[in-house]
Amino acid sequence: MERISRGLEDVDIKWTRLTTIDGERGILRYAGYSVEDLISGGASAEEIQYLFLYGELPREGELRDFVSKVERGYRVPAHVTSAISNLPRSSDAVALQMGAFASLAASERFKWDKTTDRDVAASVIGNMLTITADVYRHVNGLPLVEPDPRGGYARTFLRAALGREPTDDESRAMNAALILYMDHEVPASTTAGLVVVSTLSDIYSGVTGALAALKGPLHGGAAEAAIAQFAEIGSEDAVERWFQENIVTGKRRLMGFGHRVYRTYDPRARIFKEFAERLAPRNPDALRYYRVALRLEELGIAHFGSKGIYPNTDFWSGIVYMSMGFPLKNNIYTALFALSRITGWLAHFIEYVEEQHRLIRPRAVYTGPGERKFVPISQRS
Ligand code: SDX
């Protein structure tokens, strides 16, 4: 009976040269580079986007050429912008991103082709910047801002979303967030997108499928759900009682804790925590939630640590985003997660379809009734 690996736990579905995770030791490497090294070494998001698509860090000229392809994607067709603005302001931000990509799937004639896939991927990374900035402006009832490409991807995004010049600290934090969330092997969202592209459906539909999976609170949705828990607790001195009533009782899950692969502290969470400590004092809510999170982390590790349940990347990221000026609403933190993860999705889609393509079609173990004859309803008592 137990032929089934529930949730595909420990099932390998593809080969990859993109990302490796050591869940026991808490190690995350992109094509051999540890995330700690990339962040401390001052890598730009664009360099790592290039690394994912081409397997090596770019030289100056290669980066310039790649960035111009990404920047061409900043201009999205008018129907994509209206696909966003025609939906209610109360919409979930990730659902709005899905709507935008579904409309791209409707209009763009895409065919898998080794000579063009990476150019299309570069422009999709550009599309995602504009789409995510437009989604943010729409849910906040603000006029759209044309992306101004000065200063690189992170700064361009913040300028278009927040409608002001970002500080150096904010751009550095956004750049780090883009790198930290960029890929993570084959989590639910990447797997969902791989199923879509394995049918040779188009790259835009693959992104739409990946977004649909990311949206859930057990996955990318935790980026919002974790800080929503900090907000619900409200202050440091309320943490202990909330923890006893909600988590120790097993009534609710501690969002931002636990992981299918990591059995120790998520290396990305450590880096996000450092940015949270540095940036939170600039925003009173972020600072209050930062103090709640510190106490919650202490209780969470004391309670769950022996089970290998520790903070994951989503525990601290929301505080960093809030410190930059993104309020807690409409699942925007998960949309920011998707802005980063689109590169990983595209890289896995290309790696799979170009090098190891096979339609993904698993089986199910039948446990229903044996063969039987149809009885017309008039004879069914
Ligand atoms: C992301 O896969 C990726 O790489 C994802 C991601 C990425 O970069 O793409 O890293 C991003 O999605 C991070 C995870 C964000 N999700 C959350 O923070 C939501 C809270 N976390 C849990 O729901 C849980 O830890 C999961 C879903 C993340 C992973 O859980 P598993 O591997 O499916 O394990 P499980 O749900 O079967 O839990 C095993 C046990 C259970 O207890 P028992 O029923 O066996 O008694 O551990 C408990 C769970 O109740 N448990 C938790 C818990 N996480 C696990 N209990 C309370 N709070 C938690 N957070």
Coordinates of C-alpha atoms in Angstrom, one line a residue, residues 108-282:
E108 CA 2.3 36.1 -26.7
R109 CA 2.9 33.4 -29.3
F110 CA 5.5 31.3 -27.4
K111 CA 7.2 28.1 -28.7
W112 CA 10.0 26.2 -26.8
D113 CA 13.2 26.9 -28.8
K114 CA 16.8 26.5 -27.4
T115 CA 18.0 29.6 -29.3
T116 CA 15.3 31.9 -27.9
D117 CA 14.3 30.5 -24.5
R118 CA 16.8 32.5 -22.5
D119 CA 16.0 35.8 -24.3
V120 CA 12.3 35.2 -23.6
A121 CA 13.2 34.4 -19.9
A122 CA 15.1 37.6 -19.6
S123 CA 12.2 39.6 -20.9
V124 CA 9.8 37.7 -18.6
I125 CA 12.0 38.7 -15.6
G126 CA 11.6 42.3 -16.8
N127 CA 7.8 41.8 -17.3
M128 CA 7.6 40.6 -13.7
L129 CA 9.2 43.8 -12.3
T130 CA 6.5 46.0 -14.0
I131 CA 3.7 43.6 -13.2
T132 CA 4.6 43.4 -9.5
A133 CA 5.0 47.2 -9.3
D134 CA 1.7 47.7 -11.0
V135 CA 0.0 45.2 -8.7
Y136 CA 1.3 47.1 -5.7
R137 CA 0.2 50.5 -7.0
H138 CA -3.2 49.1 -8.0
V139 CA -4.1 47.5 -4.6
N140 CA -3.0 50.8 -2.9
G141 CA -5.1 52.9 -5.3
L142 CA -1.9 54.7 -6.6
P143 CA -1.2 55.8 -10.2
L144 CA 1.2 53.5 -12.1
V145 CA 4.8 54.6 -12.3
E146 CA 6.8 53.8 -15.5
P147 CA 9.9 51.8 -14.5
D148 CA 13.0 54.0 -14.7
P149 CA 15.9 51.6 -15.2
R150 CA 18.6 53.7 -13.4
G151 CA 20.5 51.9 -10.7
G152 CA 19.7 48.2 -11.4
Y153 CA 16.8 45.8 -10.9
A154 CA 16.2 46.2 -7.1
R155 CA 16.3 50.0 -7.2
T156 CA 14.2 50.2 -10.4
F157 CA 11.5 48.0 -8.8
L158 CA 11.4 50.0 -5.5
R159 CA 11.2 53.3 -7.4
A160 CA 8.3 52.0 -9.6
A161 CA 6.4 50.4 -6.7
L162 CA 7.0 53.0 -3.9
G163 CA 6.9 56.0 -6.2
R164 CA 10.0 57.5 -4.7
E165 CA 13.8 57.2 -4.8
P166 CA 14.7 54.3 -2.5
T167 CA 17.6 54.7 0.0
D168 CA 20.8 52.8 -0.5
D169 CA 19.9 50.6 2.6
E170 CA 16.5 49.8 1.0
S171 CA 18.0 48.9 -2.4
R172 CA 20.6 46.7 -0.7
A173 CA 17.9 44.9 1.3
M174 CA 15.7 44.5 -1.8
N175 CA 18.7 43.2 -3.8
A176 CA 19.4 40.7 -1.0
A177 CA 15.7 39.6 -0.9
L178 CA 15.8 39.1 -4.6
I179 CA 18.8 36.8 -4.3
L180 CA 17.7 35.0 -1.2
Y181 CA 14.3 34.0 -2.7
M182 CA 15.5 33.4 -6.2
D183 CA 15.5 29.6 -6.2
H184 CA 15.1 26.7 -3.9
E185 CA 15.3 23.5 -6.0
V186 CA 11.8 22.1 -6.7
P187 CA 9.3 23.3 -4.0
A188 CA 5.6 23.1 -4.7
S189 CA 5.5 26.2 -7.0
T190 CA 8.4 25.1 -9.2
T191 CA 6.9 21.6 -9.4
A192 CA 3.5 22.9 -10.4
G193 CA 5.1 25.0 -13.1
L194 CA 7.2 22.0 -14.3
V195 CA 4.0 19.9 -14.6
V196 CA 2.6 22.7 -16.8
V197 CA 5.6 23.1 -19.1
S198 CA 6.1 19.3 -19.3
T199 CA 3.1 19.3 -21.6
L200 CA 5.0 21.8 -23.7
S201 CA 2.5 24.5 -22.7
D202 CA 4.0 28.0 -22.9
I203 CA 6.3 29.6 -20.4
Y204 CA 3.7 32.2 -19.3
S205 CA 1.3 29.4 -18.4
G206 CA 4.1 27.7 -16.5
V207 CA 4.6 30.9 -14.4
T208 CA 0.8 31.2 -13.9
G209 CA 0.7 27.6 -12.5
A210 CA 3.7 28.3 -10.3
L211 CA 2.1 31.5 -8.9
A212 CA -1.1 29.6 -8.1
A213 CA 0.9 27.1 -5.9
L214 CA 3.1 29.8 -4.3
K215 CA 0.0 31.7 -3.1
G216 CA -0.9 29.1 -0.5
P217 CA -0.1 29.8 3.2
L218 CA 2.0 26.6 3.6
H219 CA 4.3 27.9 0.9
G220 CA 4.9 31.5 -0.3
G221 CA 1.8 32.7 1.5
A222 CA 3.7 32.2 4.8
A223 CA 5.7 35.3 4.0
E224 CA 2.5 37.2 4.7
A225 CA 1.0 34.8 7.3
A226 CA 4.1 35.0 9.5
I227 CA 4.1 38.8 9.9
A228 CA 0.3 38.7 10.2
Q229 CA 0.8 36.5 13.3
F230 CA 3.2 39.1 14.7
A231 CA 0.6 41.8 14.1
E232 CA -2.1 39.6 15.8
I233 CA 0.1 39.2 18.9
G234 CA 0.7 42.9 18.9
S235 CA 3.4 43.3 21.5
E236 CA 6.3 41.5 23.1
D237 CA 4.5 40.9 26.4
A238 CA 1.6 39.2 24.7
V239 CA 3.8 36.6 23.0
E240 CA 4.0 34.0 25.7
R241 CA 0.3 33.7 26.3
W242 CA -0.5 33.7 22.5
F243 CA 2.1 30.9 22.0
Q244 CA 0.6 28.8 24.8
E245 CA -3.0 29.2 23.6
N246 CA -2.3 28.7 19.9
I247 CA 0.8 26.8 19.3
V248 CA 1.4 24.6 22.3
T249 CA -2.2 23.5 22.2
G250 CA -1.6 22.4 18.5
K251 CA -4.5 24.7 17.5
R252 CA -2.5 26.5 14.9
R253 CA 0.8 26.3 13.1
L254 CA 3.6 28.8 13.8
M255 CA 3.9 30.4 10.4
G256 CA 7.4 31.0 9.2
F257 CA 8.6 27.9 11.1
G258 CA 9.3 24.4 9.8
H259 CA 10.4 23.2 6.4
R260 CA 10.1 20.0 4.3
V261 CA 13.8 20.0 3.7
Y262 CA 15.6 22.1 6.4
R263 CA 15.8 20.4 9.7
T264 CA 17.8 23.3 11.1
Y265 CA 17.7 27.1 10.8
D266 CA 17.1 28.2 7.2
P267 CA 20.3 30.0 6.0
R268 CA 18.1 32.6 4.2
A269 CA 16.3 33.4 7.5
R270 CA 19.6 34.2 9.2
I271 CA 20.4 36.8 6.5
F272 CA 16.8 38.2 6.5
K273 CA 17.0 38.5 10.3
E274 CA 20.2 40.6 10.0
F275 CA 18.5 43.0 7.6
A276 CA 15.4 43.1 9.8
E277 CA 17.5 44.1 12.8
R278 CA 19.2 46.8 10.7
L279 CA 16.1 48.2 9.0
A280 CA 13.2 47.7 11.5
P281 CA 14.0 50.8 13.6
R282 CA 13.0 53.0 10.6

